Amino acid sequence: MEVSVSDFDNLKATELRLGLPGIDAPEKPAPVSPRGSKRALLKANEECWPGTSKSLEADTSNQEAQPMAKAQVIGWPPIRSYRKNSFKARKAEVEAAGLFVKVSMDGAPYLRKIDLKVYKGYKELREALDNMFRCFSTGELSGMEGCNGSEYAITYEDKDGDWMLVGDVPWEMFISSCKRLRIMRRSEATGMPSSP
Amino acid sequence: MSEDEEDERGGGGEGKRWSPDLVGGRGGGSGGGDPPPFSDQVLENVLENVIQFLDSRRDRNAASLVCRSWCRAEAQTRRDLFIGNCYAVSPARAVERFRRVRALVLKGKPRFADFNLVPPRWGAGFYPWLAALVPAYPWLERLCLKRMFVSDDDLFLLAKSFPSFRDLTLICCDGFGTAGLAAIAEHCRHLRVLDLIENDVEEEMVDWVSRFSTTSLESLVFDCVGCAVDLDALEALVARSPSLRRLRVNQHVSVAHLRRLMARAPQLTHLGTGSFGDGGGGGGEMEVADLRAAFAASRSLVCLSGFRDLAPEYLPAIYPVCANLTSLNLSFADITADQLMPVIIRCHNLQTFWVLDTVGDEGLRLVAATCKDLRELRVFPLDASEDSEGSVSDVGLTAISQGCRNLRSILYFCQRMTNAAVATMSENCQELVVFRLCIMGRHRPDYVTREPMDEGFGAIVMNCKKLTRLAVSGLLTDRAFGYIGKYGKLLRTLSVAFAGNTDLALRYVLEGCPKLQKLEIRDSPFGDAGLLSGIHHYYNMRFLWMNSCKLSIRGCKEVARRLPHLVVEVIRDKLEEDDVEAVEKLYLYRSLAGRRDDAPPFVEIL
């Protein structure tokens, strides 16, 4: 699963640790292998890896120091696929439910709906929205910092009812809190209206 | 729940006792020479009458070596034939020697095939054996196949060829689907047992349950069959099977259906529930009470399993049977210690318990507090990946060792372990026969002292005098293997992964463990020198498996050259390897049959 470098940088830059006060992240033992550690991880890969993706809070607290790619080892830990598939099947059922949110764009006559669960990250989401609303805009959409000359900003309404700029928080956190999306003109983005 | 039971129950010997003399064809049993004179005939009849009472195959193997007439008598009276490696002897030779077999156990692929380390189509096809069995054993009654490739056609032929056929057990097999099951159901009129355990069943959507023609069904296990079955047909089958004692259904059977099945079969001793959740049944307070009543009526239940998509509110339904349970498998139920507690505190008589690590150390403490007669414990991980959190640790292991002093067998997956905890278990649990510890993160040391796990495993082999099976993990140096070689005198099966430093480790084991039968190693730095140190012993072993070690083709060829009755297979994943010298996967085994003729292109037999 490819993750763009900009996503990776973005995540690292905006890393948040969330957890209930008083709970300590489990201490990760440092590798002592004399043959060299084979277990360095790529944080972004971790999030995308099916079956191993957890909330990013746990990921960040369990990180290795070296950001090298981790090889997926065949047949380890030694669990029969019969057992692995039993749980995967259940997980797949839960995930198949989908997370549909409305997407509105300023100036467009009608709204669209997308399933956030089919996207692996912000980049894919951006591209999908771009394709979807291309006919209504002259330039490319972008909700990310660092992209100059874009006419629009992608925002979303979160669980608390606040309108937020898309791209600040880790992807998993975003899709769990996003209620709807709005593609707004940059000219309006500086002073957001109280209601969409 | 019969994983590896045969291996642990004293299965050292095979149907054919290894001895170079037999290779020359002398030991063909009843197959050689003129009929003996009259007095000898009488003697042989007497012998047969006595030897027929021998059950254990080890005893029979020993008896068959005494002299030719004993060998003949034993061969004539052996009813149960056990072939631990389907390639160790040719089917023709086996049926030639043993003429009156009624039951056959046949094992195929090496165990690491379960973890996708053996490429598909490697071998272990059942057909060559079936073709020999059909003419030789028309009265065949029982068949158990493990890790074999069995096609639907094979099952069809099997069903049609043996009119007295009674018991079919398939464990970790593949190649067949519901069409084959339908053939078995329809044509085996005296079928008593159909146990399908962890097979990879093709989903063909053929209705097989309605095809059963037997009325003497005693055991039906099909939790591994992925597609739904006709539930009305199943209920009808259960209703007309008064001898049914064991029933394990798949996850497509909801709680509502289960209740109806149980009502039809109150005499069940072994029950595997389906989903144990709503799965379309609705459910609510009323249903739990109904379900509970069903369990209360099943007075004979001693073994419970299943619980695939457990809705925790249904758990209380099993309370009425807990006190009688000797075996409970909750290893597919994602429950916490709190949810486990009311169940486990009622299970005073539990001897076998399989559970998920979601119950945590606290859950294991509860087990230790109640299940004083526990013999076998298996703790599986919910998240089977190296970097998972790991919910159980040395704390749980210690608690178990303190509470369950009769423990014989343990399989424990965790992420954090200490030498101290393992040593404590070795001291408290003197009855241990099987110790399998899997620290899922590779090369992990004792997380408190940061030292390798050598001392812990050393304590196990030193203190557990009855140990025959060991699986090691974590950070291990050659020292650990030194301990194993020094103290593991009864060890028969050893599994090694990501461990050791040099060839010395392998040498310690091969030189030190005289009873070693099965050795499986992965991703450890052992090379040709280590491999060659076992030359004196390989004829005594069932097999050696090594993958991702440091073997070269030269070393493997040397072994093949020096041991002509060993089949040395080099298995390549890709046909064109960059490095032709290095051997990625080695599988060697003794054999009377020589190199097999069904080897696929990616297997090179040296």
PDB file of C-alpha atoms in Angstrom, chain A residues 26-36 38-39 41 46 51-52 54 58 61-62 70-84 86-87 90 93, chain B residues 3 114-117 147 172 198 223-224 308-309 331-332 334 356 380-387 389 413 438-440 442-445 450 475 497-498 500-501 522:
ATOM      1  CA  PRO A  26       3.175   0.076  27.479  1.00  0.00           C
ATOM      2  CA  GLU A  27       6.920   0.248  27.517  1.00  0.00           C
ATOM      3  CA  LYS A  28       8.381  -1.083  24.335  1.00  0.00           C
ATOM      4  CA  PRO A  29      11.511  -3.169  24.932  1.00  0.00           C
ATOM      5  CA  ALA A  30      14.455  -1.940  22.927  1.00  0.00           C
ATOM      6  CA  PRO A  31      15.818  -4.514  20.486  1.00  0.00           C
ATOM      7  CA  VAL A  32      18.907  -6.319  21.751  1.00  0.00           C
ATOM      8  CA  SER A  33      19.365  -8.743  18.896  1.00  0.00           C
ATOM      9  CA  PRO A  34      23.041  -9.343  18.163  1.00  0.00           C
ATOM     10  CA  ARG A  35      22.206 -10.029  14.561  1.00  0.00           C
ATOM     11  CA  GLY A  36      20.671  -6.648  14.054  1.00  0.00           C
ATOM     12  CA  LYS A  38      14.853  -7.019  11.622  1.00  0.00           C
ATOM     13  CA  ARG A  39      11.861  -5.334  13.101  1.00  0.00           C
ATOM     14  CA  LEU A  41       8.847  -0.231  11.207  1.00  0.00           C
ATOM     15  CA  GLU A  46       1.661   0.265   9.869  1.00  0.00           C
ATOM     16  CA  GLY A  51      -5.000  -6.753  10.065  1.00  0.00           C
ATOM     17  CA  THR A  52      -2.394  -4.836  11.980  1.00  0.00           C
ATOM     18  CA  LYS A  54      -4.860  -0.122  15.182  1.00  0.00           C
ATOM     19  CA  ALA A  58      -0.934   2.648  20.140  1.00  0.00           C
ATOM     20  CA  SER A  61       3.814   4.471  21.548  1.00  0.00           C
ATOM     21  CA  ASN A  62       5.153   1.213  20.162  1.00  0.00           C
ATOM     22  CA  LYS A  70       9.402  -3.995   7.924  1.00  0.00           C
ATOM     23  CA  ALA A  71       9.317  -7.248   6.043  1.00  0.00           C
ATOM     24  CA  GLN A  72       6.132  -9.185   6.557  1.00  0.00           C
ATOM     25  CA  VAL A  73       7.315 -12.613   7.621  1.00  0.00           C
ATOM     26  CA  ILE A  74       5.483 -15.601   6.216  1.00  0.00           C
ATOM     27  CA  GLY A  75       3.952 -17.915   8.743  1.00  0.00           C
ATOM     28  CA  TRP A  76       4.949 -15.951  11.831  1.00  0.00           C
ATOM     29  CA  PRO A  77       3.558 -15.976  14.450  1.00  0.00           C
ATOM     30  CA  PRO A  78       2.650 -19.616  13.825  1.00  0.00           C
ATOM     31  CA  ILE A  79      -1.108 -19.429  13.700  1.00  0.00           C
ATOM     32  CA  ARG A  80      -3.030 -21.541  11.228  1.00  0.00           C
ATOM     33  CA  SER A  81      -4.861 -19.612   8.544  1.00  0.00           C
ATOM     34  CA  TYR A  82      -8.077 -21.268   9.677  1.00  0.00           C
ATOM     35  CA  ARG A  83      -7.870 -19.283  12.885  1.00  0.00           C
ATOM     36  CA  LYS A  84      -6.609 -16.082  11.270  1.00  0.00           C
ATOM     37  CA  SER A  86     -12.072 -16.603  11.371  1.00  0.00           C
ATOM     38  CA  PHE A  87     -11.250 -13.268  12.885  1.00  0.00           C
ATOM     39  CA  ARG A  90     -15.614 -10.989  11.252  1.00  0.00           C
ATOM     40  CA  GLU A  93     -18.097  -7.829   8.073  1.00  0.00           C
TER      41      GLU A  93
ATOM     42  CA  GLU B   3      -4.748 -31.317  17.332  1.00  0.00           C
ATOM     43  CA  ASP B 114       0.132 -25.049   8.244  1.00  0.00           C
ATOM     44  CA  PHE B 115       1.994 -21.751   8.176  1.00  0.00           C
ATOM     45  CA  ASN B 116       2.261 -21.472   4.407  1.00  0.00           C
ATOM     46  CA  LEU B 117       5.884 -22.560   4.316  1.00  0.00           C
ATOM     47  CA  ARG B 147      -2.305 -32.847   6.030  1.00  0.00           C
ATOM     48  CA  CYS B 172      -5.837 -30.037   8.026  1.00  0.00           C
ATOM     49  CA  GLU B 198      -9.546 -27.446  10.339  1.00  0.00           C
ATOM     50  CA  ASP B 223     -17.092 -26.344  11.935  1.00  0.00           C
ATOM     51  CA  CYS B 224     -14.486 -25.847   9.217  1.00  0.00           C
ATOM     52  CA  ARG B 308     -17.627 -18.150  16.940  1.00  0.00           C
ATOM     53  CA  ASP B 309     -19.480 -14.850  16.868  1.00  0.00           C
ATOM     54  CA  SER B 331     -10.575 -19.612  21.670  1.00  0.00           C
ATOM     55  CA  PHE B 332     -12.796 -17.933  19.114  1.00  0.00           C
ATOM     56  CA  ASP B 334     -13.318 -12.260  22.134  1.00  0.00           C
ATOM     57  CA  LEU B 356      -8.051 -16.075  23.602  1.00  0.00           C
ATOM     58  CA  PHE B 380      -4.210 -17.951  21.437  1.00  0.00           C
ATOM     59  CA  PRO B 381      -3.659 -14.345  20.352  1.00  0.00           C
ATOM     60  CA  LEU B 382      -6.547 -12.328  19.028  1.00  0.00           C
ATOM     61  CA  ASP B 383      -4.115 -10.266  17.017  1.00  0.00           C
ATOM     62  CA  ALA B 384      -1.573 -12.655  15.568  1.00  0.00           C
ATOM     63  CA  SER B 385       1.020 -10.149  14.521  1.00  0.00           C
ATOM     64  CA  GLU B 386       4.453  -9.407  15.833  1.00  0.00           C
ATOM     65  CA  ASP B 387       3.670  -5.928  17.007  1.00  0.00           C
ATOM     66  CA  GLU B 389      -0.076  -5.374  22.214  1.00  0.00           C
ATOM     67  CA  PHE B 413       1.216 -16.939  22.813  1.00  0.00           C
ATOM     68  CA  CYS B 438       5.538 -18.449  21.468  1.00  0.00           C
ATOM     69  CA  ILE B 439       6.838 -14.980  22.155  1.00  0.00           C
ATOM     70  CA  MET B 440       5.447 -13.381  19.048  1.00  0.00           C
ATOM     71  CA  ARG B 442      11.054 -12.103  17.129  1.00  0.00           C
ATOM     72  CA  HIS B 443      14.284 -12.182  19.143  1.00  0.00           C
ATOM     73  CA  ARG B 444      12.652 -10.753  22.234  1.00  0.00           C
ATOM     74  CA  PRO B 445      14.660 -11.115  25.423  1.00  0.00           C
ATOM     75  CA  ARG B 450      16.976  -7.928  29.061  1.00  0.00           C
ATOM     76  CA  LEU B 475      15.941 -14.332  22.044  1.00  0.00           C
ATOM     77  CA  ALA B 497      12.322 -20.296  15.124  1.00  0.00           C
ATOM     78  CA  PHE B 498      14.613 -17.257  14.956  1.00  0.00           C
ATOM     79  CA  GLY B 500      20.578 -19.726  18.147  1.00  0.00           C
ATOM     80  CA  ASN B 501      23.898 -18.252  17.073  1.00  0.00           C
ATOM     81  CA  ARG B 522      13.069 -21.809  10.636  1.00  0.00           C
TER      82      ARG B 522
END
